[in-house]
Coordinates of C-alpha atoms in Angstrom, one line a residue:
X1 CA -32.8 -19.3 11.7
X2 CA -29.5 -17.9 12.9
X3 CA -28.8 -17.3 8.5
X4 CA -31.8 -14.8 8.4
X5 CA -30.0 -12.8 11.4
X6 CA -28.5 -9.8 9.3
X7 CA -24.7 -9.4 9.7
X8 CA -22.7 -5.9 11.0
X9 CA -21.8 -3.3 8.3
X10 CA -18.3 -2.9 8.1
X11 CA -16.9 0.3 6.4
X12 CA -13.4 0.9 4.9
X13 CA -12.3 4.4 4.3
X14 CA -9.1 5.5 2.4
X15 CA -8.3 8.5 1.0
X16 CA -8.6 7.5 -2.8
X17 CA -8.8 4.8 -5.3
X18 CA -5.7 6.0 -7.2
X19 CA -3.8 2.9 -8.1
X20 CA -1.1 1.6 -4.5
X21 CA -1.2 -1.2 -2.8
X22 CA -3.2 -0.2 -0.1
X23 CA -6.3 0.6 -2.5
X24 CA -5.9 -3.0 -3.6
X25 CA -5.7 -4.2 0.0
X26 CA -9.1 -2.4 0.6
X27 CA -11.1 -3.8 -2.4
X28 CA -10.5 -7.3 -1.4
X29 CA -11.2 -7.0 1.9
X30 CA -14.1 -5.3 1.3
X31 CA -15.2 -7.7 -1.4
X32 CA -14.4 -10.9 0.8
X33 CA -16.7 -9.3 3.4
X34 CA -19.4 -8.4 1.3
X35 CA -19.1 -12.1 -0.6
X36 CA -19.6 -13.4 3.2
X37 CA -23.1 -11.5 3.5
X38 CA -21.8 -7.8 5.3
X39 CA -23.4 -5.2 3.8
X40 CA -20.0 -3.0 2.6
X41 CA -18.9 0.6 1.9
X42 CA -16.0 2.4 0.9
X43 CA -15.5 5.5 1.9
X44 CA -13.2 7.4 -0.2
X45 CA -12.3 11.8 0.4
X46 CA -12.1 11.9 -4.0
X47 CA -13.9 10.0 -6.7
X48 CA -12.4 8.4 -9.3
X49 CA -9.0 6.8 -9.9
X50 CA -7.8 3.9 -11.1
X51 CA -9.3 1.1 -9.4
X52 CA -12.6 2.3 -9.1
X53 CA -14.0 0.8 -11.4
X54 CA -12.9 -2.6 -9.9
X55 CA -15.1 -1.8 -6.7
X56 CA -17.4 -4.7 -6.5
X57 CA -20.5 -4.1 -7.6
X58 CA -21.9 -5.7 -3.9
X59 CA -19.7 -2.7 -2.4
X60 CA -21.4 0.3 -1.9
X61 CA -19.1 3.4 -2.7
X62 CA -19.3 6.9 -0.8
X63 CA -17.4 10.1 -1.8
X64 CA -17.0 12.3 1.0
X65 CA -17.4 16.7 1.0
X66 CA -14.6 18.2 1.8
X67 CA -14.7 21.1 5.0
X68 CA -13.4 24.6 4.6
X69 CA -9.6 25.0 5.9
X70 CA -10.5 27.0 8.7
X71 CA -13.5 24.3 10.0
X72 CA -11.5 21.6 9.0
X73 CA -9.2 23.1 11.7
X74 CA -11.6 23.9 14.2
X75 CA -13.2 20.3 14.2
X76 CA -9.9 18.8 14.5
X77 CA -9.4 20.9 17.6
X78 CA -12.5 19.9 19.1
X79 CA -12.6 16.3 18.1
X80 CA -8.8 15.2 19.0
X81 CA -8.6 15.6 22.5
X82 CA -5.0 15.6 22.7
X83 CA -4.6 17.7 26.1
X84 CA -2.0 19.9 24.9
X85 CA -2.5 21.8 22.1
X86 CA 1.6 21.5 20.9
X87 CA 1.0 18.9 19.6
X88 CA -1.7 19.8 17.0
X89 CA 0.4 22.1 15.6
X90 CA 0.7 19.9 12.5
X91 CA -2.9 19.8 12.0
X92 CA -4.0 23.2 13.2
X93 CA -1.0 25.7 12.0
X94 CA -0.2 24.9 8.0
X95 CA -1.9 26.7 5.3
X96 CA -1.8 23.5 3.4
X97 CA -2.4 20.4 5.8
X98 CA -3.1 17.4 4.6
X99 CA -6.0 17.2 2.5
X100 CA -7.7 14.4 4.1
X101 CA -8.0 16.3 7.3
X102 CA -10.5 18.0 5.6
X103 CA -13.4 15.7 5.8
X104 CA -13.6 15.0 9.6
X105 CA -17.1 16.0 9.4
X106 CA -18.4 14.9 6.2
X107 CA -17.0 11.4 7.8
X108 CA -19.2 11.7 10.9
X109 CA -21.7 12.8 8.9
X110 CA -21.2 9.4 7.2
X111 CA -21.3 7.1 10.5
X112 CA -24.3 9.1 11.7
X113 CA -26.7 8.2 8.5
X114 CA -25.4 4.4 8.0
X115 CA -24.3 3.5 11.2
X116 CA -21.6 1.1 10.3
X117 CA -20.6 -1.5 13.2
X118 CA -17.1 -1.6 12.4
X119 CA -14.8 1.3 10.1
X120 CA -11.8 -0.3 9.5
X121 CA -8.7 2.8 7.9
X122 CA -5.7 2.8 6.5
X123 CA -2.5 5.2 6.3
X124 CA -1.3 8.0 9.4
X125 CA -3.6 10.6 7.9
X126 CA -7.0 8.5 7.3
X127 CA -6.3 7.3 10.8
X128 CA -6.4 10.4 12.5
X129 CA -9.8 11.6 10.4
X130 CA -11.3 8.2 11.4
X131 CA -11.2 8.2 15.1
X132 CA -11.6 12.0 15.1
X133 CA -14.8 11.9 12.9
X134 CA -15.7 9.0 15.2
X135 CA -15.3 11.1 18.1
X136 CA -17.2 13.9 16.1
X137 CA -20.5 11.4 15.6
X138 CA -20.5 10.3 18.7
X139 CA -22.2 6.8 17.9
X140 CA -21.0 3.4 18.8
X141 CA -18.4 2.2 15.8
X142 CA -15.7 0.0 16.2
X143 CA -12.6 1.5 14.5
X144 CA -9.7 -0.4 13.6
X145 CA -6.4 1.2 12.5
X146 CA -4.0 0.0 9.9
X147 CA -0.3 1.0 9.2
X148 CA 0.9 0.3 5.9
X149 CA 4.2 1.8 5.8
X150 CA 7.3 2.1 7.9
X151 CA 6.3 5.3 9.9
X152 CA 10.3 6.1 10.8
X153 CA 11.3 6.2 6.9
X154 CA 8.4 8.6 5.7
X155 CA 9.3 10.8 8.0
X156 CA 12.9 10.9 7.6
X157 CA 11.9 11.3 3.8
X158 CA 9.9 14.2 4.3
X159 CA 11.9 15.8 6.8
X160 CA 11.8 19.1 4.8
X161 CA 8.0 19.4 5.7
X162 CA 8.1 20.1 9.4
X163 CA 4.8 19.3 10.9
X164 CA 6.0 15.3 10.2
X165 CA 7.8 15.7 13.1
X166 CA 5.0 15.8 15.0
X167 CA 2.9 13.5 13.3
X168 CA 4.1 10.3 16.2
X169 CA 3.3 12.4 19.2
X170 CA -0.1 12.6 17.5
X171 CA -0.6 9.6 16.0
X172 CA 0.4 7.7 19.6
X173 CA -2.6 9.9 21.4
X174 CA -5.1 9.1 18.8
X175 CA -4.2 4.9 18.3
X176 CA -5.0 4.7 22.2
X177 CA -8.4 5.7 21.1
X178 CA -8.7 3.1 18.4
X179 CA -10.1 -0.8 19.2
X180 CA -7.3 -2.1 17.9
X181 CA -4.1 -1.0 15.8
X182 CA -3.1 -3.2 12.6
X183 CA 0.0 -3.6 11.1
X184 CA 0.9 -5.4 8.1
X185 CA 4.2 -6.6 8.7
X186 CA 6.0 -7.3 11.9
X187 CA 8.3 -4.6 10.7
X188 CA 5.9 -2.0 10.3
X189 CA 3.8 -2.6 13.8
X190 CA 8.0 -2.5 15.3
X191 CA 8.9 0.4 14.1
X192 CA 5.3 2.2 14.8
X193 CA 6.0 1.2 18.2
X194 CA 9.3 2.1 18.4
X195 CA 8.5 5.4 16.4
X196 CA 5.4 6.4 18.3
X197 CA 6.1 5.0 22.1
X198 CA 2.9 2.6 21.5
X199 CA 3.4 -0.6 23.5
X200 CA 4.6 -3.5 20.8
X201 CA 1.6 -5.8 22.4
X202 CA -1.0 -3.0 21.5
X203 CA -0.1 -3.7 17.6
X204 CA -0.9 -6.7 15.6
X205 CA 0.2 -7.9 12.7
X206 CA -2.1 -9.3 10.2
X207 CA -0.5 -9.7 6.3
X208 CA -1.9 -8.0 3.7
X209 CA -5.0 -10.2 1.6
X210 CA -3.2 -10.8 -1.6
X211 CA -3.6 -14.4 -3.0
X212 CA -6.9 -15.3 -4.8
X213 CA -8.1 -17.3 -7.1
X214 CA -8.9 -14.3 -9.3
X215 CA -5.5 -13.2 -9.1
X216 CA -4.3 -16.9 -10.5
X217 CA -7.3 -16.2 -13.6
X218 CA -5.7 -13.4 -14.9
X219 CA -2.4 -14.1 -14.2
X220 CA -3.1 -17.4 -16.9
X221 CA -3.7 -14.5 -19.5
X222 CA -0.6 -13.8 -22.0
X223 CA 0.6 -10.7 -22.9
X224 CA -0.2 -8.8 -26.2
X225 CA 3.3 -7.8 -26.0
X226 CA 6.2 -9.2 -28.8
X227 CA 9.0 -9.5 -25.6
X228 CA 7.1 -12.1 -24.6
X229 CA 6.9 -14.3 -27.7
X230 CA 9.5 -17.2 -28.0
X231 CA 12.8 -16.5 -28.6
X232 CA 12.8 -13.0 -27.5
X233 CA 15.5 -12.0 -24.7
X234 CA 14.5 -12.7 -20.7
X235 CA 11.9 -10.2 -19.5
X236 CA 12.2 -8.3 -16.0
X237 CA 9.8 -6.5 -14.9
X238 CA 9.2 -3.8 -12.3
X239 CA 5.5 -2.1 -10.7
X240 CA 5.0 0.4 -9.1
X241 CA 4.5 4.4 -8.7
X242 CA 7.0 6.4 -9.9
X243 CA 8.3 7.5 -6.9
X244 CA 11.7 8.6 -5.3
X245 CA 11.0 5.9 -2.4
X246 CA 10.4 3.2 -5.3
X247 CA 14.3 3.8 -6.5
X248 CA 13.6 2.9 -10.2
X249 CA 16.3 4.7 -11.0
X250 CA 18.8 2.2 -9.0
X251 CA 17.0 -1.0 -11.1
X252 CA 17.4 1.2 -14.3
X253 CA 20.9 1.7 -13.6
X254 CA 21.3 -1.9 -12.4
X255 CA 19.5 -3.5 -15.8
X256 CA 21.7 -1.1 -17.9
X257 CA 25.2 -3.4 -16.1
X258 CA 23.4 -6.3 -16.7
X259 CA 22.3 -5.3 -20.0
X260 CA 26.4 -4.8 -21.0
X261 CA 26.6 -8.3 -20.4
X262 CA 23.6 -10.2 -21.5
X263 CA 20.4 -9.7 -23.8
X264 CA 17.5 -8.1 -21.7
X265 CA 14.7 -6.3 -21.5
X266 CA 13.0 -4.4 -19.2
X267 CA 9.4 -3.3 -18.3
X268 CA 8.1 -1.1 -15.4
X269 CA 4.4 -0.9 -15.1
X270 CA 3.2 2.2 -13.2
X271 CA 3.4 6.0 -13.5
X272 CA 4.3 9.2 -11.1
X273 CA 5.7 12.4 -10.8
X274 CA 9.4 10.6 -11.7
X275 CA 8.7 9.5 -15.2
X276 CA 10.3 12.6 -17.1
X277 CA 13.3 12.0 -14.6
X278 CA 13.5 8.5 -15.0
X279 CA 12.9 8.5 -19.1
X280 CA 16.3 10.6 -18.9
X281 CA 18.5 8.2 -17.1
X282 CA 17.4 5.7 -19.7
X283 CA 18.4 8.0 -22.2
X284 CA 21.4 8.8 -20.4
X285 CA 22.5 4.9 -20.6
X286 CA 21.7 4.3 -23.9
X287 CA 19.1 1.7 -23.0
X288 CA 16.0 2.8 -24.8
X289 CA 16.0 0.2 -27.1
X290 CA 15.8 -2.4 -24.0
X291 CA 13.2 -0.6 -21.5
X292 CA 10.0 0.1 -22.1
X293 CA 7.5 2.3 -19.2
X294 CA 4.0 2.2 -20.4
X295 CA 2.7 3.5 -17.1
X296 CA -0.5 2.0 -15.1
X297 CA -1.8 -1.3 -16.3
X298 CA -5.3 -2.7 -15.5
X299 CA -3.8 -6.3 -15.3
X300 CA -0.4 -6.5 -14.1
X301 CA -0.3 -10.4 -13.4
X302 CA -0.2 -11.0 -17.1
X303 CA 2.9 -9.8 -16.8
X304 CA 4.3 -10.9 -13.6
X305 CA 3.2 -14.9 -14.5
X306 CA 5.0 -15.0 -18.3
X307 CA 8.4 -12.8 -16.8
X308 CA 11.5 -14.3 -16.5
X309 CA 12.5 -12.0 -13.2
X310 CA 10.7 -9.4 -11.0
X311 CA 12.6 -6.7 -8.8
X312 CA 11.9 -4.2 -6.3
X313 CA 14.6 -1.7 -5.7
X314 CA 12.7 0.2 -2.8
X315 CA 14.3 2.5 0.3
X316 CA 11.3 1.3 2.0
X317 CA 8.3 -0.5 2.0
X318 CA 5.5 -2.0 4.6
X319 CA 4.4 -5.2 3.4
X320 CA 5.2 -4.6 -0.5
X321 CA 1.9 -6.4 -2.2
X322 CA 3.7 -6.8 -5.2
X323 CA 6.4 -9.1 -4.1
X324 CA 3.3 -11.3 -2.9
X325 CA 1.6 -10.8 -6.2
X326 CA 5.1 -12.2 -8.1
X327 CA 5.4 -15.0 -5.8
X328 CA 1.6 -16.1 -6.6
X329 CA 2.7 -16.2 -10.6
X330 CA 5.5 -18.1 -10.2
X331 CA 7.8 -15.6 -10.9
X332 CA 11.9 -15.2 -9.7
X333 CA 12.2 -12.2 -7.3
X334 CA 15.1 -10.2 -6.4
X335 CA 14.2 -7.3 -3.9
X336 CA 16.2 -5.0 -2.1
X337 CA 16.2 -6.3 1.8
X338 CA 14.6 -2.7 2.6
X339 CA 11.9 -2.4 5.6
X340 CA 10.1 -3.3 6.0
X341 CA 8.4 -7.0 4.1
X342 CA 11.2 -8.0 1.7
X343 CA 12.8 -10.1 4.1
X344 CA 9.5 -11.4 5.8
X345 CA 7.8 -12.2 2.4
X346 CA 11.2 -14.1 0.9
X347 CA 11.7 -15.7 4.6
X348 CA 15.0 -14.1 5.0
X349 CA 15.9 -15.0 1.6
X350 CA 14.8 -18.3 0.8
X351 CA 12.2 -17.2 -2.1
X352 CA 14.4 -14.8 -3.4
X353 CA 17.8 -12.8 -3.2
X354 CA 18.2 -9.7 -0.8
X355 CA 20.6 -7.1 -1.6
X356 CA 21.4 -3.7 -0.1
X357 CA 19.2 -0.4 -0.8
X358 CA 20.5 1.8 -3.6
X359 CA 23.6 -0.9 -4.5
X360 CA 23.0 -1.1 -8.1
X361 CA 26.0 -3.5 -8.2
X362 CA 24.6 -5.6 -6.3
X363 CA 21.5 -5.3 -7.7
X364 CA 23.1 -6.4 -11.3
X365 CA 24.7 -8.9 -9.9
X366 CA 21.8 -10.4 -8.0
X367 CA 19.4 -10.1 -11.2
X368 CA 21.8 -12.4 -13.4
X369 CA 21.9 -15.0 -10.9
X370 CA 18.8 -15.3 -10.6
X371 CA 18.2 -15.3 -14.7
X372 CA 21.1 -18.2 -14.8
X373 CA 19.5 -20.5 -12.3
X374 CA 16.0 -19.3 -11.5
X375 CA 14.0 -21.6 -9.0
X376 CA 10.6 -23.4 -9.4
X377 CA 8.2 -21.3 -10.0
X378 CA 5.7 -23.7 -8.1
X379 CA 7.1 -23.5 -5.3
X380 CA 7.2 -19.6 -5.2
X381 CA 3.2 -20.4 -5.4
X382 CA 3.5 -22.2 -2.8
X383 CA 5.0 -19.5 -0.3
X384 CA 2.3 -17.1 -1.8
X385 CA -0.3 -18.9 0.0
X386 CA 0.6 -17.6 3.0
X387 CA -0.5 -14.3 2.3
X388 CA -4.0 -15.5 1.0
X389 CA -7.3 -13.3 0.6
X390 CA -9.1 -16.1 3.3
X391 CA -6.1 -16.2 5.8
X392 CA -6.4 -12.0 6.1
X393 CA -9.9 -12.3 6.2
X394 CA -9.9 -14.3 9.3
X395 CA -7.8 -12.7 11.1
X396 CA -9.5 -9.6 10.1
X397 CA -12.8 -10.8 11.8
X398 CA -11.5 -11.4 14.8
X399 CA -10.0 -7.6 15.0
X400 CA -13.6 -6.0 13.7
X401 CA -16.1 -8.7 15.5
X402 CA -14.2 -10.2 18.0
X403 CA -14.7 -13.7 16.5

């Protein structure tokens, strides 16, 4: 009797399906929930992108209307209810806010015609529009909050673009609204509390849902790529976006010293607004005939499980999903001991060398090490586990049902 009872809807909303790590965090949440018998959206602010065509076809997807700047401003005004009105000034004042601040009422629209029990968000800015458009609807919906990223070191990156500075002041008013706040890293949910004055207890800590047997399927799948056929020199890889905070240029510079001293290769999977910069270091070094960057790839674990090495060369991370995803094939790590994740994903070390941010030295140095005496590759596996696709789901019940 109790199977026929029909369970909550449980919403996710982010502001696109571009390719990152916290679109891939969302599809498998929402397709372990909807595999569990939840009827599922996604709620994205922009259709299309890379992984949208990897939404699960028992996932219903939504693409939200944007507002007008000056309603967009006006409902954020009326639906914060921050008592002083300094501290909207990030919202309320720039020509160019943010664009997902635009769709505050397009999401209440949203709750008020599907009536989700739970809307689970992701990233500072989705936050805000969540409990806002929440507050907007004015129906019963759980909302639960995730951070994905070290909230001190994006704003100290974009330091240039004022109203970040009073993005914590904000952000702490609106989290005390939310059922619960999610971090996914014990980094991350320190340094939102230590960034945003939110008590450390208010924040949990729940790791990103990463391992799967799905993942382990195409993982077993070899590259259509010559570097990988016998013989050839080691393969190191790299993936992600081509961004200043991903420091490709530091692994670029560190492969071209290890390249001086040893056959190599290396591949970065990915794409961004760096690429023209970064194709001219590799010019610069001479390398081109060692590193190839074929941009986005549908089916990075190919890679990851036939490599000889992966490295991140981050400033900073939250819970970097791609360390997890190189652990699960088996393959070496070397990652820069950045925060946050690195250091809680390679347990200080033990699945992989830490080296200082933007030491390409070091870097070099670490990456040869680990090429002359890599470790088992089953054991990596077998630290992978802990950040399986069932563990987050459970602990992502008891946030959104109270199980």
């Amino acid at each position: 009797m109790a199977d026929s009872i029909p369970k909550p809807r449980i919403a996710f909303f982010v502001s696109t399906l571009t390719a990152g790590g916290v679109q891939r965090v969302t599809l498998s949440l929402a397709g372990g929930f909807a595999d569990a018998g939840h009827p599922v959206d996604i709620v994205v602010t922009q259709g299309g992108g890379d992984y949208e065509k990897h939404v699960p076809a028992n996932v219903n997807l939504h693409v939200l209307e944007p507002s007008g700047i000056l309603q967009s401003r006006w409902l954020a005004w009326r639906t914060a209810r921050i008592p002083s009105a300094v501290l909207l000034k990030p919202v309320l004042l720039p020509f160019r806010s943010s664009r997902v601040l635009r769709h505050i009422g397009s999401l209440a629209g949203y709750l008020i015609r599907h009536r989700p029990a739970v809307l689970v968000s992701g990233m500072s800015y989705p936050n805000l529009v969540a409990l806002w458009a929440r507050n907007r609807a004015g129906v019963p919906v759980r909302v639960v909050v995730v951070e994905h990223n070290t909230l001190s070191q994006t704003i100290k990156r974009v330091r240039s673009r004022w109203r970040w500075r009073y993005l914590p002041a904000v952000l702490r008013n609106a989290y005390r609204q939310a059922d619960s706040v999610v971090a996914v890293s014990n980094g991350v949910a320190d340094d939102v509390a230590a960034t945003t004055g939110l008590p450390r207890a208010a924040i949990r800590t729940i790791y990103n849902p990463v391992v799967s047997s799905a993942l382990t399927e195409r993982g077993a799948i070899r590259p259509d790529d010559d570097w990988f056929n016998p013989g050839m020199p080691p393969v190191i890889v790299g993936i992600g976006r081509l961004t200043s905070a991903k420091r490709f240029d530091v692994l670029i510079r560190a492969f071209a010293a290890l390249r001086a001293e040893t056959r190599a290769h290396l591949l970065i999977l990915g794409d961004g607004r760096e690429r023209s910069r970064l194709e001219a270091l590799v010019r610069e070094l001479g390398v081109e005939d060692s590193i190839r960057m074929p941009g986005f790839v549908d089916n990075p674990y190919r890679y990851l499980s036939h490599a000889d090495l992966f490295v991140l060369s981050s400033d900073y991370e939250g819970l970097p999903t791609v360390v997890i995803e190189a652990l699960a094939c088996g393959c070496p790590v070397v990652s820069t001991d950045c925060p946050s994740g690195p250091r809680e994903i390679l347990d200080a070390g033990a699945f992989g060398e830490l080296v200082p941010c933007g030491d390409d030295e070091q870097l070099a140095q670490a990456m040869a090490r680990t090429l002359a005496a890599p470790p088992d590759r089953e054991r990596q596996r077998t630290r992978a586990q802990t950040f399986s696709v069932d563990a987050s789901l459970a602990r992502y019940r008891e946030v959104c049902f109270d199980e």
